[in-house]
CSV table of C-alpha atoms in Angstrom, one decimal:
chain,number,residue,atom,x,y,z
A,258,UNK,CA,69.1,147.8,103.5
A,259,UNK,CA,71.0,150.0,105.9
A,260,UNK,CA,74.5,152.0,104.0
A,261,UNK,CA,76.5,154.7,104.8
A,262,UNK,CA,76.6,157.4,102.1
A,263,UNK,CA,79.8,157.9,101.2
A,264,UNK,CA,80.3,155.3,98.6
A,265,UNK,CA,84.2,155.7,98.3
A,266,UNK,CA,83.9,153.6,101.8
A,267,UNK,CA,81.5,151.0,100.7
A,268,UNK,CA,83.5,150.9,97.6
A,269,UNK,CA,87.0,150.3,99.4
A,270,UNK,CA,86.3,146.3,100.0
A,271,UNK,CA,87.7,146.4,103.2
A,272,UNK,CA,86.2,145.1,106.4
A,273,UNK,CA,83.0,143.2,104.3
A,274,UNK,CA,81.5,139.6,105.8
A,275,UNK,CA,79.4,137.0,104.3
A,276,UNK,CA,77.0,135.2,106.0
A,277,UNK,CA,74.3,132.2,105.7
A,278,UNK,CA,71.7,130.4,107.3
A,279,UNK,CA,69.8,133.2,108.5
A,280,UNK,CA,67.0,133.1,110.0
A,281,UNK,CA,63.9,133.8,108.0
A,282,UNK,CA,63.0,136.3,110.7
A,283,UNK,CA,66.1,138.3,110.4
A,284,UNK,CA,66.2,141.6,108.1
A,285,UNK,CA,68.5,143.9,107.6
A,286,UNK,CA,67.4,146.1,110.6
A,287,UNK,CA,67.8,143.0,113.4
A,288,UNK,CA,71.3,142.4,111.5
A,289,UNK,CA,72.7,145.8,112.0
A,290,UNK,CA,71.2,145.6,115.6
A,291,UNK,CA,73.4,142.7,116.0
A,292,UNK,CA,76.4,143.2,114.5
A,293,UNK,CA,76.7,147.3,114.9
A,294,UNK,CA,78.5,146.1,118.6
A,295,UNK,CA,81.8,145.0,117.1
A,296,UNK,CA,82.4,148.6,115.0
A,297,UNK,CA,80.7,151.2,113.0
A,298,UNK,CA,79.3,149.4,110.4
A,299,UNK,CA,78.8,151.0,106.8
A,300,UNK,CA,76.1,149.0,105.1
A,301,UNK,CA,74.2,145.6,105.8
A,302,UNK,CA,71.6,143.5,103.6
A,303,UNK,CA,70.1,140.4,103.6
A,304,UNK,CA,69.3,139.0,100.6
A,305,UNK,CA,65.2,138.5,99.9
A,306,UNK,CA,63.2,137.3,97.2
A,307,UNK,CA,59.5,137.9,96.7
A,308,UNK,CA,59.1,135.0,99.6
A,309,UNK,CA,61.1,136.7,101.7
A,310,UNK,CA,65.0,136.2,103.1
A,311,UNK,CA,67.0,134.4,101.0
A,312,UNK,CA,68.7,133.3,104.3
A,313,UNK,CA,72.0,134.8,103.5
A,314,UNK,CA,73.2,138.4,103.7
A,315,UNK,CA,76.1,140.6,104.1
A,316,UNK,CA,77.9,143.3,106.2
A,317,UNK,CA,80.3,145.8,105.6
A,318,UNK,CA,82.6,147.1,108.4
A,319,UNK,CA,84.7,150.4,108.6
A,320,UNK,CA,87.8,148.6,109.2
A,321,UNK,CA,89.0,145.1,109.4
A,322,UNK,CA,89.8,144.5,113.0
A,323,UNK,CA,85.8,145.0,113.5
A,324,UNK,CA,85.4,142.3,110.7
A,325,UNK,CA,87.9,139.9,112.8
A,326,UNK,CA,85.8,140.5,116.5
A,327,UNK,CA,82.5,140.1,114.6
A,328,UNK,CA,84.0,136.0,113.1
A,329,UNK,CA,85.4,135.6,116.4
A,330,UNK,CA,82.5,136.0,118.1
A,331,UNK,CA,79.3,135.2,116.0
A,332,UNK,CA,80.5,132.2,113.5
A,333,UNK,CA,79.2,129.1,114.5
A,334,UNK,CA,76.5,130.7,116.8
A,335,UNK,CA,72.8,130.2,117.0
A,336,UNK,CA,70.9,133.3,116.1
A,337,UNK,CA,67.0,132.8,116.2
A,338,UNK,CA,68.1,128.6,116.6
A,339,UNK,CA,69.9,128.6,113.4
A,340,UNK,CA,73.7,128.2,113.3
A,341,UNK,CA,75.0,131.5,111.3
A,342,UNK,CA,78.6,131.0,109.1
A,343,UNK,CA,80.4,133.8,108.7
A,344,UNK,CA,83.2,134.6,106.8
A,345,UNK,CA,85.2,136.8,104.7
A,346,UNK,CA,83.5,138.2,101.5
A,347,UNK,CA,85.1,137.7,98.1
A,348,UNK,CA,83.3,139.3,95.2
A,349,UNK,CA,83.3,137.1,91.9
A,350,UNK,CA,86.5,139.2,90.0
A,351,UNK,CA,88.5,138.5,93.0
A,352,UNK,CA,87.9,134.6,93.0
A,353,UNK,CA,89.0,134.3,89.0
A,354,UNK,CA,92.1,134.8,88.3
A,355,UNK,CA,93.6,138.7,87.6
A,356,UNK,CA,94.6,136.8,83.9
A,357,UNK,CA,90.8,136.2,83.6
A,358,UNK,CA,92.4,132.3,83.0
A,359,UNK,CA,91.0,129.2,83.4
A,360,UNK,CA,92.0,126.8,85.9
A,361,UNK,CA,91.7,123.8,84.2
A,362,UNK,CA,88.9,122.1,86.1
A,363,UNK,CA,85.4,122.7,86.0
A,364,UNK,CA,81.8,121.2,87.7
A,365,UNK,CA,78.8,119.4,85.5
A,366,UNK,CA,76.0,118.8,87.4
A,367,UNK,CA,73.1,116.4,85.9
A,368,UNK,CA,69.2,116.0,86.9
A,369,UNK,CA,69.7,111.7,86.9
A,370,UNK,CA,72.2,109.5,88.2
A,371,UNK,CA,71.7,107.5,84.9
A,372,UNK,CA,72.9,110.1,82.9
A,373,UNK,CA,76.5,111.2,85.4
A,374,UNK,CA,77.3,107.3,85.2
A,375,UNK,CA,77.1,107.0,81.3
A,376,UNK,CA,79.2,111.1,80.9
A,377,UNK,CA,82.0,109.6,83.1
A,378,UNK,CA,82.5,106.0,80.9
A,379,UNK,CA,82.2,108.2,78.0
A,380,UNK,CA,84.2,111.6,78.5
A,381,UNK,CA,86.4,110.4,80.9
A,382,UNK,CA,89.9,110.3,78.9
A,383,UNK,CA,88.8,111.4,75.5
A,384,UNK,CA,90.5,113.6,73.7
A,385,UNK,CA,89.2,117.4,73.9
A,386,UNK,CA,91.5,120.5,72.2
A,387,UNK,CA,94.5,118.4,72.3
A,388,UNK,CA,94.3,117.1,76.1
A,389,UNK,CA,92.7,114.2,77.4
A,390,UNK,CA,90.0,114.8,80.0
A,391,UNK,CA,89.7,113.4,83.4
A,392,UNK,CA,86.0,113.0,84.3
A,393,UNK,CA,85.0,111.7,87.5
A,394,UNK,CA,81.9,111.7,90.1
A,395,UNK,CA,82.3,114.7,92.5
A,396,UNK,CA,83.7,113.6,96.3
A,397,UNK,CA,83.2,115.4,99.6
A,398,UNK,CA,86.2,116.3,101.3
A,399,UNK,CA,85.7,113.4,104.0
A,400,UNK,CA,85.2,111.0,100.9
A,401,UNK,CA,87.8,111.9,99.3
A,402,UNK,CA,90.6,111.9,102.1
A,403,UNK,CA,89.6,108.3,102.8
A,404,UNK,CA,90.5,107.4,99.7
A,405,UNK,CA,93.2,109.0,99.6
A,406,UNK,CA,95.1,107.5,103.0
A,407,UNK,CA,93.7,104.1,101.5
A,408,UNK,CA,95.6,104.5,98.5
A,409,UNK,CA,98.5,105.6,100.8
A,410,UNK,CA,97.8,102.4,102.9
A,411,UNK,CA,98.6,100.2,99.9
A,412,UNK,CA,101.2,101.9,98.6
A,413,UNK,CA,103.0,101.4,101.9
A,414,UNK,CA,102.1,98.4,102.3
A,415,UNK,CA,103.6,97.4,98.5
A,416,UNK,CA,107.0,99.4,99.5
A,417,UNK,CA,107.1,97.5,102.8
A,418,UNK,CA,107.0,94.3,101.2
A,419,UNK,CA,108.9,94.9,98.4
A,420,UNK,CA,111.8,92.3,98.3
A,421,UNK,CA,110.7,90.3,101.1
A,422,UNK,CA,108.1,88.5,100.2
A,423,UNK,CA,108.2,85.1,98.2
A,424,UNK,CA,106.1,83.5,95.9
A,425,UNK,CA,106.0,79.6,96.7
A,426,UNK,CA,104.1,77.0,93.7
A,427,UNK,CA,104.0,73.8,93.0
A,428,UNK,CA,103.2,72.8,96.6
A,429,UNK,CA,102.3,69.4,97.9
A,430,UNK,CA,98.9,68.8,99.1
A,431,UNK,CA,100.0,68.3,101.9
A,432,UNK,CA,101.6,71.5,102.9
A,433,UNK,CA,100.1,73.7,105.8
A,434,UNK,CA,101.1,77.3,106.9
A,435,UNK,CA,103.1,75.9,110.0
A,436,UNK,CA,105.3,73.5,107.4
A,437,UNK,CA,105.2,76.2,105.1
A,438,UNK,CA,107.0,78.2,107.8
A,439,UNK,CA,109.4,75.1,109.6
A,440,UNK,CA,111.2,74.7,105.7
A,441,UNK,CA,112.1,78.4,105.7
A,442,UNK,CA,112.6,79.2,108.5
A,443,UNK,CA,116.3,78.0,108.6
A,444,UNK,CA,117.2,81.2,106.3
A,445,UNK,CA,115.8,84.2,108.5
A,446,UNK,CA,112.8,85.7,110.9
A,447,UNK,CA,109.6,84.9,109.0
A,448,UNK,CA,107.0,87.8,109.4
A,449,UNK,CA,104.2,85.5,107.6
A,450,UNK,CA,103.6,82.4,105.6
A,451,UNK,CA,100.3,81.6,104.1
A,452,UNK,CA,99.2,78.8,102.1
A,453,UNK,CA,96.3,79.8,99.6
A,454,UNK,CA,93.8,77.7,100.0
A,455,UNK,CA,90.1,77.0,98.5
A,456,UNK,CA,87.2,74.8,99.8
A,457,UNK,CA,89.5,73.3,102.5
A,458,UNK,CA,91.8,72.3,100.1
A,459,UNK,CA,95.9,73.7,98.9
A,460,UNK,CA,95.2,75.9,95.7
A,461,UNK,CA,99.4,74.7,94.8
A,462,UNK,CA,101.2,77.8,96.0
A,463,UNK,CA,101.1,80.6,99.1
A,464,UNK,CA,103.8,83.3,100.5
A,465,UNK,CA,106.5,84.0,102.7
A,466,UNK,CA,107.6,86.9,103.9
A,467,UNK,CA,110.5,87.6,105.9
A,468,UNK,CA,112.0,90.8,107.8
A,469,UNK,CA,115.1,91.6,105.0
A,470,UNK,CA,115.3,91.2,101.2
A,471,UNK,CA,118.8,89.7,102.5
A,472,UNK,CA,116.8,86.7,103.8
A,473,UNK,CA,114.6,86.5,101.4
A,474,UNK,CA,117.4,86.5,98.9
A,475,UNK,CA,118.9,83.8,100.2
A,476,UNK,CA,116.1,81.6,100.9
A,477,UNK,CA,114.9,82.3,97.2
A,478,UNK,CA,118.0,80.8,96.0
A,479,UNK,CA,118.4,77.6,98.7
A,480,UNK,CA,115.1,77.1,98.3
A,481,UNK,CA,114.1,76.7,94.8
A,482,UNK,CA,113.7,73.4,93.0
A,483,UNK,CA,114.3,72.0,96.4
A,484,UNK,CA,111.7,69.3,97.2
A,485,UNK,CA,109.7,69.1,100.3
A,486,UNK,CA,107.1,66.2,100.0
A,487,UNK,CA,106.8,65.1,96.8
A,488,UNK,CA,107.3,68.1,94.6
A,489,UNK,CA,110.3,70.2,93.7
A,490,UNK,CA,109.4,74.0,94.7
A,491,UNK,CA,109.3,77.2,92.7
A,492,UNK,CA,110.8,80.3,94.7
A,493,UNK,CA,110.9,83.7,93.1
A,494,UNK,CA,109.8,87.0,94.1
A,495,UNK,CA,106.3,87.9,94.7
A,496,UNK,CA,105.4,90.9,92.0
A,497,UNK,CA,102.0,92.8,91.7
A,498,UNK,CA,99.5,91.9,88.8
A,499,UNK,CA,100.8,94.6,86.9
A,500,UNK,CA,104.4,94.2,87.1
A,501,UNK,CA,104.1,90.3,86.6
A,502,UNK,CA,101.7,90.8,83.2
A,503,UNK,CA,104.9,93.6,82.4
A,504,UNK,CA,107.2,91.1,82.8
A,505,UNK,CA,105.5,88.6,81.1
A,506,UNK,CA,105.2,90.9,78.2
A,507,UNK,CA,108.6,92.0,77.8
A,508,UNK,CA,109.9,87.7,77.9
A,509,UNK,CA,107.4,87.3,75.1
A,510,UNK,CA,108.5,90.3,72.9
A,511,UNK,CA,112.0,89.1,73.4
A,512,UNK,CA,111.8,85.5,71.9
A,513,UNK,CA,109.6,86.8,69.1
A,514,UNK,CA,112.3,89.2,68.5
A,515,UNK,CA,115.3,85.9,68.4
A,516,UNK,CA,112.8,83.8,66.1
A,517,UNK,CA,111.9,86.5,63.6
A,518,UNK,CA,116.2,87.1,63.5
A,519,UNK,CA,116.8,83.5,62.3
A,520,UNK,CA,116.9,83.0,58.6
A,521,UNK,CA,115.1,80.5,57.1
A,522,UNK,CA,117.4,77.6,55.7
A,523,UNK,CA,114.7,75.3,53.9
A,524,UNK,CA,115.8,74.9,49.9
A,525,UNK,CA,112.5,73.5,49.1
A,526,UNK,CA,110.3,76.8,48.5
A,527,UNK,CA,107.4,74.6,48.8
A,528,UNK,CA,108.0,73.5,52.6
A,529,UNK,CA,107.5,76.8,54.8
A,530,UNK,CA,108.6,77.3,58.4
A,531,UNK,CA,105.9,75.8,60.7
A,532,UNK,CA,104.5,78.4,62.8
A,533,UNK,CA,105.9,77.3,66.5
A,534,UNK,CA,109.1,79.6,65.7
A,535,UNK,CA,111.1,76.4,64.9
A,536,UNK,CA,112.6,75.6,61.6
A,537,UNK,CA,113.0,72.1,59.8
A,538,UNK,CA,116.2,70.8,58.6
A,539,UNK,CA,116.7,71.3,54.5
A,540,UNK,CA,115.5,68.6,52.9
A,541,UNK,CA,115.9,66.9,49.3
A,542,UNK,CA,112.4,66.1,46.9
A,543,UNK,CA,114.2,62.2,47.7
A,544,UNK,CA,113.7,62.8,51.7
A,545,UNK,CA,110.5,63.9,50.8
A,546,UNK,CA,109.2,61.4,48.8
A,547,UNK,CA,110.8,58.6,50.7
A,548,UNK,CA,109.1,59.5,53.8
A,549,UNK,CA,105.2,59.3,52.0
A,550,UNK,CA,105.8,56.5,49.3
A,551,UNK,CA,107.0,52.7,49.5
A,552,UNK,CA,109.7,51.8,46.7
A,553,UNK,CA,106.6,49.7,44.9
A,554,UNK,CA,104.5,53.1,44.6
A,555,UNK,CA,107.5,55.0,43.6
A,556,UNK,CA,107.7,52.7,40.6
A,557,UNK,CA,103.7,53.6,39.7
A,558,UNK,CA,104.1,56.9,40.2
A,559,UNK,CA,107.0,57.1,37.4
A,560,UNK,CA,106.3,54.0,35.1
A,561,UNK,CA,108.8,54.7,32.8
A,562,UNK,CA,111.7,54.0,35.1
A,563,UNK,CA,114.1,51.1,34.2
A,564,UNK,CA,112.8,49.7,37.5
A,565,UNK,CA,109.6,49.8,36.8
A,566,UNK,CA,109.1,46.9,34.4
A,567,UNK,CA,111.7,44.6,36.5
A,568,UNK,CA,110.9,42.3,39.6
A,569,UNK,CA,112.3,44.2,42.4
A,570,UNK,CA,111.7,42.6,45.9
A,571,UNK,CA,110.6,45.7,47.8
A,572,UNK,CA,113.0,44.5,51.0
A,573,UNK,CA,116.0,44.9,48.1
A,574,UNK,CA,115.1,48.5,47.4
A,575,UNK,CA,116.8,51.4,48.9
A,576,UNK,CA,117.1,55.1,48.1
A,577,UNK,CA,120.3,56.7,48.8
A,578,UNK,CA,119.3,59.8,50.6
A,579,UNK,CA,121.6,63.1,51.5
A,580,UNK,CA,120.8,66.6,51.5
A,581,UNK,CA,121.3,68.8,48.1
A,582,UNK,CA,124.5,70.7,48.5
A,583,UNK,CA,125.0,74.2,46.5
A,584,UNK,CA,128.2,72.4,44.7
A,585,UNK,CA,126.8,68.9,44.0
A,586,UNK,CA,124.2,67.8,41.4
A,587,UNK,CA,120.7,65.8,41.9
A,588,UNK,CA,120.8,62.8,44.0
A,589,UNK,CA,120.6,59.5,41.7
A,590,UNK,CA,118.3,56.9,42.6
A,591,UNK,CA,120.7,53.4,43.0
A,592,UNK,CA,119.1,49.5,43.6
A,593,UNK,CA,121.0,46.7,45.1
């Protein structure tokens, strides 16, 4: 290692470079050989090990516009056939923060791929000192803007189509893209019209998007319930999985919400509500038998009846029936 004495200089953190893939061949002699052209230099080192280089090393300049010919001229270059990067040095207190505070994010690197796979389905959202962790492989920087203008892709591509596309069921079997088209087309400029199909064969639905929601607005409202074939159509706005499962959800919660407001009317405490959300009319214990028991098996059920011991024709019996009022008494039994 070559340095200049004075170490308020070397010390002053101004005018120092970083650089890697050296060549093994390279010391710290051939470095200040090479770089001592661009300005007075006050120390270089490379970096070694007891094998040798370390293939990285560092040089510090007596002023900064030295530091700025020396990366204008060498980074990217081949010294000894190996490409050299060089760049501005920053010691380890100047890359943390001057609060000494973490940043939030952090790296966790494992030997198997076994073991990254089962920390990501297992950390990733769990709950750790009151916040919930994001865990997730590490991406390069070209991996990771792909995604990104993917993601960008289909979120234009959802705002482009938002109000202009239709949903179209209940199709007849008969239906192709081009008739699909010819129906709607009367209502606006149709960018597309598909009908799904699978094997060859109409799945029953497919889409049709045209160039304005005011189009598709009004064709949604010509259009359903209209027939073309043999089936009456079903129009409505095309949603996402996500918003249609949403919606779905919230239709749901709202009828459970009107049943569970409707009081029970049934007298009888012995009948309960069936469980479809739909309530019986009030019956009396007379509805109730009548509708199980014959006027012959009434009369064996309660044998000490006036009518049991008599010769009733079962055609000549008949049980006034009416529902049990707050004001009214029981219901008597009357034969003809």
């Amino acid at each position: 290692m070559w340095s200049q004495r004075d170490p308020s200089l070397r010390k002053s953190r101004v005018g120092n470079i970083f650089l890697k893939n050296l060549d093994k061949s390279i010391d710290s002699g051939a470095l200040y050989d090479t770089f001592s052209a661009f300005g007075n230099i006050l120390s270089c080192k490379v970096v070694c090990d007891e094998n040798g280089s370390k293939g990285y090393g560092f040089v510090h300049f007596e002023t900064g516009e030295a530091v700025e010919r020396a990366i204008e001229k060498l980074n990217g270059m081949l010294l000894n056939d190996c490409k050299v990067f060089i760049g501005h040095f920053k010691s380890c207190k100047e890359q943390s923060s001057a609060q000494r505070k973490s940043k939030g994010f952090g790296f966790v690197s494992f030997e198997r791929h076994e073991d990254t796979k089962r920390a990501v389905d297992e950390m990733n959202g769990k709950q750790l000192n009151g916040k919930q962790l994001y865990v997730a492989r590490v991406q390069k920087k070209g991996e990771r803007q792909t995604e990104r203008r993917f993601e960008q892709m289909k979120q234009d591509g959802t705002t482009r189509y938002q109000g202009v596309n239709l949903y179209v069921k209940n199709l007849d079997d008969s239906l192709d893209d081009e008739r699909l088209r010819k129906e709607f087309s009367l209502f606006g400029t149709i960018t597309s019209a598909k009908v799904m199909m699978e094997g060859g064969r109409s799945k029953g639905f497919g889409f049709v998007c045209f160039s304005s929601p005011e189009e598709a607005t009004k064709a949604m409202k010509e259009m359903n319930r209209y027939i073309v074939g043999t089936k009456p159509l079903y129009v409505g706005l095309a949603q996402r999985k996500e918003e249609r499962q949403a919606h779905l959800t919230h239709q749901y919660m709202q009828r459970m919400a009107r049943v569970s407001a409707v009081p029970n009317p049934v007298l009888n405490p012995y009948q309960p509500a069936p469980p479809s959300g739909y309530f019986m009319e009030a019956v009396s214990e007379a509805q109730n038998w009548a509708a199980y028991y014959l006027s012959s098996q009434l009369a064996q059920l309660h044998p000490s009846t006036p009518w049991a011991t008599q010769s009733i024709h079962p055609q000549h019996f008949q049980i006034m029936l009416s529902a049990i009022s707050p004001a009214a008494g029981p219901q008597a039994f009357s034969t003809i």
